[in-house]
Short mmCIF file of N, CA and C in Angstrom, two decimals:
data_model
loop_
_atom_site.label_atom_id
_atom_site.label_comp_id
_atom_site.label_asym_id
_atom_site.label_seq_id
_atom_site.Cartn_x
_atom_site.Cartn_y
_atom_site.Cartn_z
N MET A 1 -3.16 171.09 90.70
CA MET A 1 -2.93 171.54 89.71
C MET A 1 -2.27 173.00 89.48
N ASN A 2 -1.07 173.43 89.63
CA ASN A 2 -0.78 174.58 88.88
C ASN A 2 -0.42 174.56 87.14
N ILE A 3 -0.38 176.00 87.46
CA ILE A 3 -0.10 176.25 86.18
C ILE A 3 0.73 175.47 84.83
N ASP A 4 1.83 175.73 86.15
CA ASP A 4 2.91 175.11 85.17
C ASP A 4 2.68 173.89 84.75
N GLU A 5 1.65 172.43 85.51
CA GLU A 5 1.51 171.21 85.43
C GLU A 5 0.33 171.87 84.03
N LEU A 6 -0.31 172.04 84.22
CA LEU A 6 -2.07 172.42 83.12
C LEU A 6 -1.12 172.89 81.61
N ASN A 7 -0.07 173.97 82.07
CA ASN A 7 0.66 173.71 80.55
C ASN A 7 1.35 172.71 79.99
N SER A 8 1.20 171.14 80.54
CA SER A 8 2.95 170.60 80.43
C SER A 8 1.12 168.77 80.32
N LEU A 9 0.54 169.23 80.11
CA LEU A 9 -0.70 168.81 79.32
C LEU A 9 -0.86 169.23 77.65
N ASP A 10 -1.26 167.75 77.30
CA ASP A 10 -1.86 167.64 75.69
C ASP A 10 -3.36 168.00 76.10
N ARG A 11 -3.98 168.24 74.86
CA ARG A 11 -4.82 168.97 74.74
C ARG A 11 -6.31 168.14 75.45
N PRO A 12 -6.56 166.53 74.76
CA PRO A 12 -7.19 165.43 76.07
C PRO A 12 -6.67 165.80 77.24
N GLN A 13 -6.00 165.66 78.32
CA GLN A 13 -5.61 165.64 79.40
C GLN A 13 -6.14 167.08 79.64
N PHE A 14 -5.50 167.97 79.23
CA PHE A 14 -6.12 169.67 79.17
C PHE A 14 -7.69 169.73 79.52
N VAL A 15 -8.72 169.26 79.14
CA VAL A 15 -9.59 169.50 78.64
C VAL A 15 -10.01 168.56 79.86
N GLY A 16 -8.79 167.26 79.81
CA GLY A 16 -10.08 166.54 81.01
C GLY A 16 -10.04 166.73 82.98
N ALA A 17 -8.34 168.41 82.81
CA ALA A 17 -8.43 168.58 83.75
C ALA A 17 -8.68 170.01 83.96
N ILE A 18 -9.60 170.32 83.34
CA ILE A 18 -9.63 171.36 83.19
C ILE A 18 -11.66 171.79 82.88
N GLY A 19 -12.01 170.40 81.90
CA GLY A 19 -13.59 170.86 80.90
C GLY A 19 -14.11 171.41 81.50
N TRP A 20 -14.51 170.99 83.45
CA TRP A 20 -15.66 170.68 84.07
C TRP A 20 -15.95 172.24 85.09
N VAL A 21 -14.63 173.50 84.62
CA VAL A 21 -14.51 174.71 85.17
C VAL A 21 -15.79 175.23 85.07
N PHE A 22 -16.49 175.70 83.37
CA PHE A 22 -17.61 176.30 83.24
C PHE A 22 -18.47 175.33 82.40
N GLU A 23 -19.44 175.39 84.04
CA GLU A 23 -20.00 174.20 83.41
C GLU A 23 -20.38 173.35 83.89
N HIS A 24 -19.40 172.38 83.70
CA HIS A 24 -19.18 171.12 82.41
C HIS A 24 -19.52 170.97 80.87
N SER A 25 -19.01 171.98 80.54
CA SER A 25 -18.78 173.25 78.98
C SER A 25 -17.67 172.60 78.04
N PRO A 26 -16.95 171.56 78.27
CA PRO A 26 -15.19 170.91 77.70
C PRO A 26 -15.31 172.37 76.38
N TRP A 27 -16.65 172.69 76.06
CA TRP A 27 -15.90 173.35 74.71
C TRP A 27 -15.13 174.53 74.96
N VAL A 28 -15.25 174.75 75.79
CA VAL A 28 -14.82 176.45 76.34
C VAL A 28 -13.12 176.03 77.17
N ALA A 29 -12.72 174.48 77.64
CA ALA A 29 -11.38 174.13 77.82
C ALA A 29 -10.79 174.40 75.99
N GLU A 30 -11.94 173.09 75.70
CA GLU A 30 -10.66 173.14 74.26
C GLU A 30 -10.37 174.12 73.04
N ARG A 31 -11.08 175.45 73.25
CA ARG A 31 -11.51 176.54 72.87
C ARG A 31 -9.75 176.89 73.24
N ALA A 32 -9.50 177.45 74.91
CA ALA A 32 -8.62 177.70 75.50
C ALA A 32 -7.22 177.25 75.47
N PHE A 33 -7.48 175.91 74.83
CA PHE A 33 -6.27 174.88 75.51
C PHE A 33 -5.42 175.79 73.77
N ASP A 34 -6.65 175.71 73.21
CA ASP A 34 -5.80 176.66 70.88
C ASP A 34 -5.79 176.83 70.71
N ALA A 35 -6.09 178.59 71.72
CA ALA A 35 -5.55 179.64 72.51
C ALA A 35 -4.37 179.83 72.67
N ARG A 36 -3.69 178.76 72.78
CA ARG A 36 -2.35 179.08 73.45
C ARG A 36 -1.27 178.66 72.33
N ARG A 37 -1.74 178.51 71.10
CA ARG A 37 -0.65 178.11 70.20
C ARG A 37 1.31 177.71 70.21
N ASN A 38 0.98 176.94 70.91
CA ASN A 38 1.84 175.83 71.45
C ASN A 38 2.76 177.19 72.42
N ARG A 39 1.97 178.50 73.02
CA ARG A 39 2.67 178.56 73.91
C ARG A 39 1.91 178.56 75.08
N ALA A 40 2.69 178.79 76.17
CA ALA A 40 2.65 178.27 77.48
C ALA A 40 2.30 179.30 78.38
N PHE A 41 0.61 179.11 79.17
CA PHE A 41 0.01 180.45 79.34
C PHE A 41 0.91 180.84 80.61
N PRO A 42 1.63 181.97 80.80
CA PRO A 42 2.21 182.53 82.00
C PRO A 42 1.98 182.79 83.53
N ASN A 43 0.37 182.25 82.93
CA ASN A 43 -0.31 182.52 84.46
C ASN A 43 -1.56 182.33 85.09
N ILE A 44 -2.59 182.10 85.54
CA ILE A 44 -3.61 181.69 85.69
C ILE A 44 -4.40 183.21 84.94
N GLU A 45 -4.33 184.20 85.43
CA GLU A 45 -4.88 185.45 84.16
C GLU A 45 -4.77 184.93 83.36
N ALA A 46 -4.30 185.29 82.69
CA ALA A 46 -3.52 184.70 81.32
C ALA A 46 -4.74 183.61 80.29
N LEU A 47 -4.80 182.84 81.67
CA LEU A 47 -5.10 181.66 81.02
C LEU A 47 -6.93 181.69 80.96
N HIS A 48 -7.65 182.50 82.46
CA HIS A 48 -8.78 183.21 82.26
C HIS A 48 -9.20 184.26 81.06
N GLU A 49 -8.69 184.73 80.50
CA GLU A 49 -8.04 186.19 79.60
C GLU A 49 -8.40 184.89 78.66
N ALA A 50 -8.01 183.79 78.49
CA ALA A 50 -8.38 182.94 76.41
C ALA A 50 -10.03 182.20 77.37
N TRP A 51 -9.76 182.39 78.22
CA TRP A 51 -11.83 181.75 78.13
C TRP A 51 -12.22 182.94 78.22
N SER A 52 -12.11 184.04 78.51
CA SER A 52 -13.24 185.32 78.43
C SER A 52 -13.19 185.47 76.71
N ARG A 53 -12.40 185.95 76.70
CA ARG A 53 -12.19 185.37 74.65
C ARG A 53 -12.74 184.75 74.37
N ARG A 54 -12.33 183.62 74.46
CA ARG A 54 -12.99 182.54 73.83
C ARG A 54 -14.82 183.02 73.67
N LEU A 55 -14.86 183.03 74.82
CA LEU A 55 -16.64 183.12 75.28
C LEU A 55 -17.09 184.16 74.72
N ARG A 56 -16.02 185.12 74.91
CA ARG A 56 -16.60 186.12 74.40
C ARG A 56 -17.12 186.54 72.38
N ARG A 57 -16.06 185.28 71.16
CA ARG A 57 -16.44 185.09 70.45
C ARG A 57 -17.62 184.60 70.03
N ARG A 58 -18.69 183.94 71.06
CA ARG A 58 -19.04 182.22 69.71
C ARG A 58 -20.26 182.73 70.35
N ASN A 59 -20.99 182.48 69.25
CA ASN A 59 -22.53 182.53 68.96
C ASN A 59 -23.40 182.79 69.93
N ARG A 60 -24.09 183.46 69.58
CA ARG A 60 -25.78 183.21 70.56
C ARG A 60 -26.33 181.96 71.25
N LYS A 61 -26.68 180.89 70.30
CA LYS A 61 -26.66 180.25 70.80
C LYS A 61 -26.05 179.34 71.95
N GLU A 62 -24.65 179.12 71.31
CA GLU A 62 -23.24 178.84 72.28
C GLU A 62 -23.21 179.05 73.51
N GLN A 63 -23.21 180.13 72.98
CA GLN A 63 -23.68 181.29 74.67
C GLN A 63 -25.02 181.29 76.07
N LEU A 64 -26.13 180.72 75.35
CA LEU A 64 -27.23 180.81 76.11
C LEU A 64 -26.96 179.09 76.30
N ALA A 65 -26.18 178.01 75.47
CA ALA A 65 -26.47 176.92 76.07
C ALA A 65 -24.99 177.17 76.92
N LEU A 66 -24.29 177.67 77.01
CA LEU A 66 -23.44 177.98 78.71
C LEU A 66 -23.73 178.04 80.23
N LEU A 67 -25.01 179.23 79.84
CA LEU A 67 -25.66 179.56 80.94
C LEU A 67 -26.38 178.23 81.00
N ARG A 68 -27.47 177.81 80.39
CA ARG A 68 -27.69 177.49 80.84
C ARG A 68 -27.52 176.35 81.60
N ALA A 69 -26.96 175.67 81.55
CA ALA A 69 -26.13 174.26 81.67
C ALA A 69 -25.67 175.24 83.32
N HIS A 70 -25.42 176.52 83.92
CA HIS A 70 -25.18 176.64 85.39
C HIS A 70 -27.11 176.58 85.95
N PRO A 71 -26.21 175.43 87.38
CA PRO A 71 -27.23 175.50 87.89
C PRO A 71 -28.43 176.80 88.29
N ASP A 72 -29.33 177.02 88.69
CA ASP A 72 -30.80 177.55 88.98
C ASP A 72 -29.63 178.10 90.62
N LEU A 73 -29.25 179.53 90.16
CA LEU A 73 -28.87 179.93 91.19
C LEU A 73 -29.49 180.15 92.31
N GLY A 74 -29.80 179.40 93.64
CA GLY A 74 -30.80 179.43 95.43
C GLY A 74 -31.76 178.56 94.99
N THR A 75 -30.94 177.16 94.12
CA THR A 75 -32.31 176.42 94.53
C THR A 75 -31.32 174.69 95.16
N ARG A 76 -31.99 173.98 95.91
CA ARG A 76 -32.19 173.17 96.55
C ARG A 76 -31.39 172.09 95.51
N ALA A 77 -30.97 172.38 94.45
CA ALA A 77 -30.61 171.54 93.07
C ALA A 77 -29.56 170.27 93.73
N ARG A 78 -29.28 169.69 93.40
CA ARG A 78 -27.68 169.43 93.69
C ARG A 78 -26.46 169.57 92.15
N ILE A 79 -25.50 170.62 92.74
CA ILE A 79 -24.80 171.27 92.19
C ILE A 79 -23.53 170.79 92.38
N SER A 80 -22.96 171.10 91.35
CA SER A 80 -20.99 170.57 91.87
C SER A 80 -20.47 171.38 93.19
N SER A 81 -18.95 171.01 93.89
CA SER A 81 -18.92 171.51 94.63
C SER A 81 -18.20 172.92 95.10
N ALA A 82 -17.48 172.94 93.48
CA ALA A 82 -17.46 174.03 92.62
C ALA A 82 -18.17 175.04 93.13
N SER A 83 -19.77 174.81 92.58
CA SER A 83 -20.48 175.64 91.96
C SER A 83 -21.55 176.07 93.08
N ALA A 84 -21.74 175.28 95.00
CA ALA A 84 -21.96 175.81 95.26
C ALA A 84 -20.48 175.72 96.36
N GLU A 85 -19.54 176.07 96.25
CA GLU A 85 -18.54 177.33 96.81
C GLU A 85 -18.65 179.04 96.63
N GLU A 86 -18.60 178.56 95.32
CA GLU A 86 -19.16 179.68 94.43
C GLU A 86 -20.44 180.76 94.95
N GLN A 87 -21.35 179.64 95.27
CA GLN A 87 -22.65 180.56 95.51
C GLN A 87 -22.72 180.60 96.80
N ALA A 88 -21.87 179.85 98.00
CA ALA A 88 -21.90 180.17 98.74
C ALA A 88 -20.90 181.51 99.13
N GLY A 89 -20.13 181.66 98.42
CA GLY A 89 -19.09 183.27 97.83
C GLY A 89 -19.49 184.53 98.04
N ALA A 90 -20.51 183.78 97.11
CA ALA A 90 -22.40 184.99 96.62
C ALA A 90 -22.74 185.27 98.05
N GLY A 91 -23.29 184.72 99.29
CA GLY A 91 -24.32 184.91 100.19
C GLY A 91 -25.87 184.73 100.06
N LEU A 92 -25.79 183.23 98.69
CA LEU A 92 -26.35 182.79 98.07
C LEU A 92 -27.17 182.04 98.46
N LYS A 93 -26.30 181.73 100.90
CA LYS A 93 -26.64 180.17 101.58
C LYS A 93 -27.05 180.48 102.57
N ARG A 94 -27.30 182.07 102.58
CA ARG A 94 -27.36 183.59 103.80
C ARG A 94 -29.76 182.57 103.48
N SER A 95 -29.48 182.32 105.53
CA SER A 95 -31.30 182.87 105.86
C SER A 95 -31.44 183.52 105.79
N HIS A 96 -32.31 184.10 105.57
CA HIS A 96 -33.43 185.24 105.06
C HIS A 96 -34.22 184.73 106.26
N THR A 97 -34.22 185.17 107.05
CA THR A 97 -35.74 184.02 108.47
C THR A 97 -35.92 185.59 109.43
#
């Protein structure tokens, strides 16, 4: 899905499409959608900035809930494919033998 397709979605569709991005915390996508204020995001960087601004404005309890929703790094727990790719990119799948 590209930015133009995301911009064409209504709120429930938008949240359904990308609500999983921040560790299955759809409230982040809901707030990013609300930040749009009837304007399209010009690019993915603008969407990311909207997410980041909304996260920084949350109270400590909400920020901690988001962090706690993240799978433990380096464990063998079942994680999403996006998290697996993120951890692999960070070198967390390397063997230390």
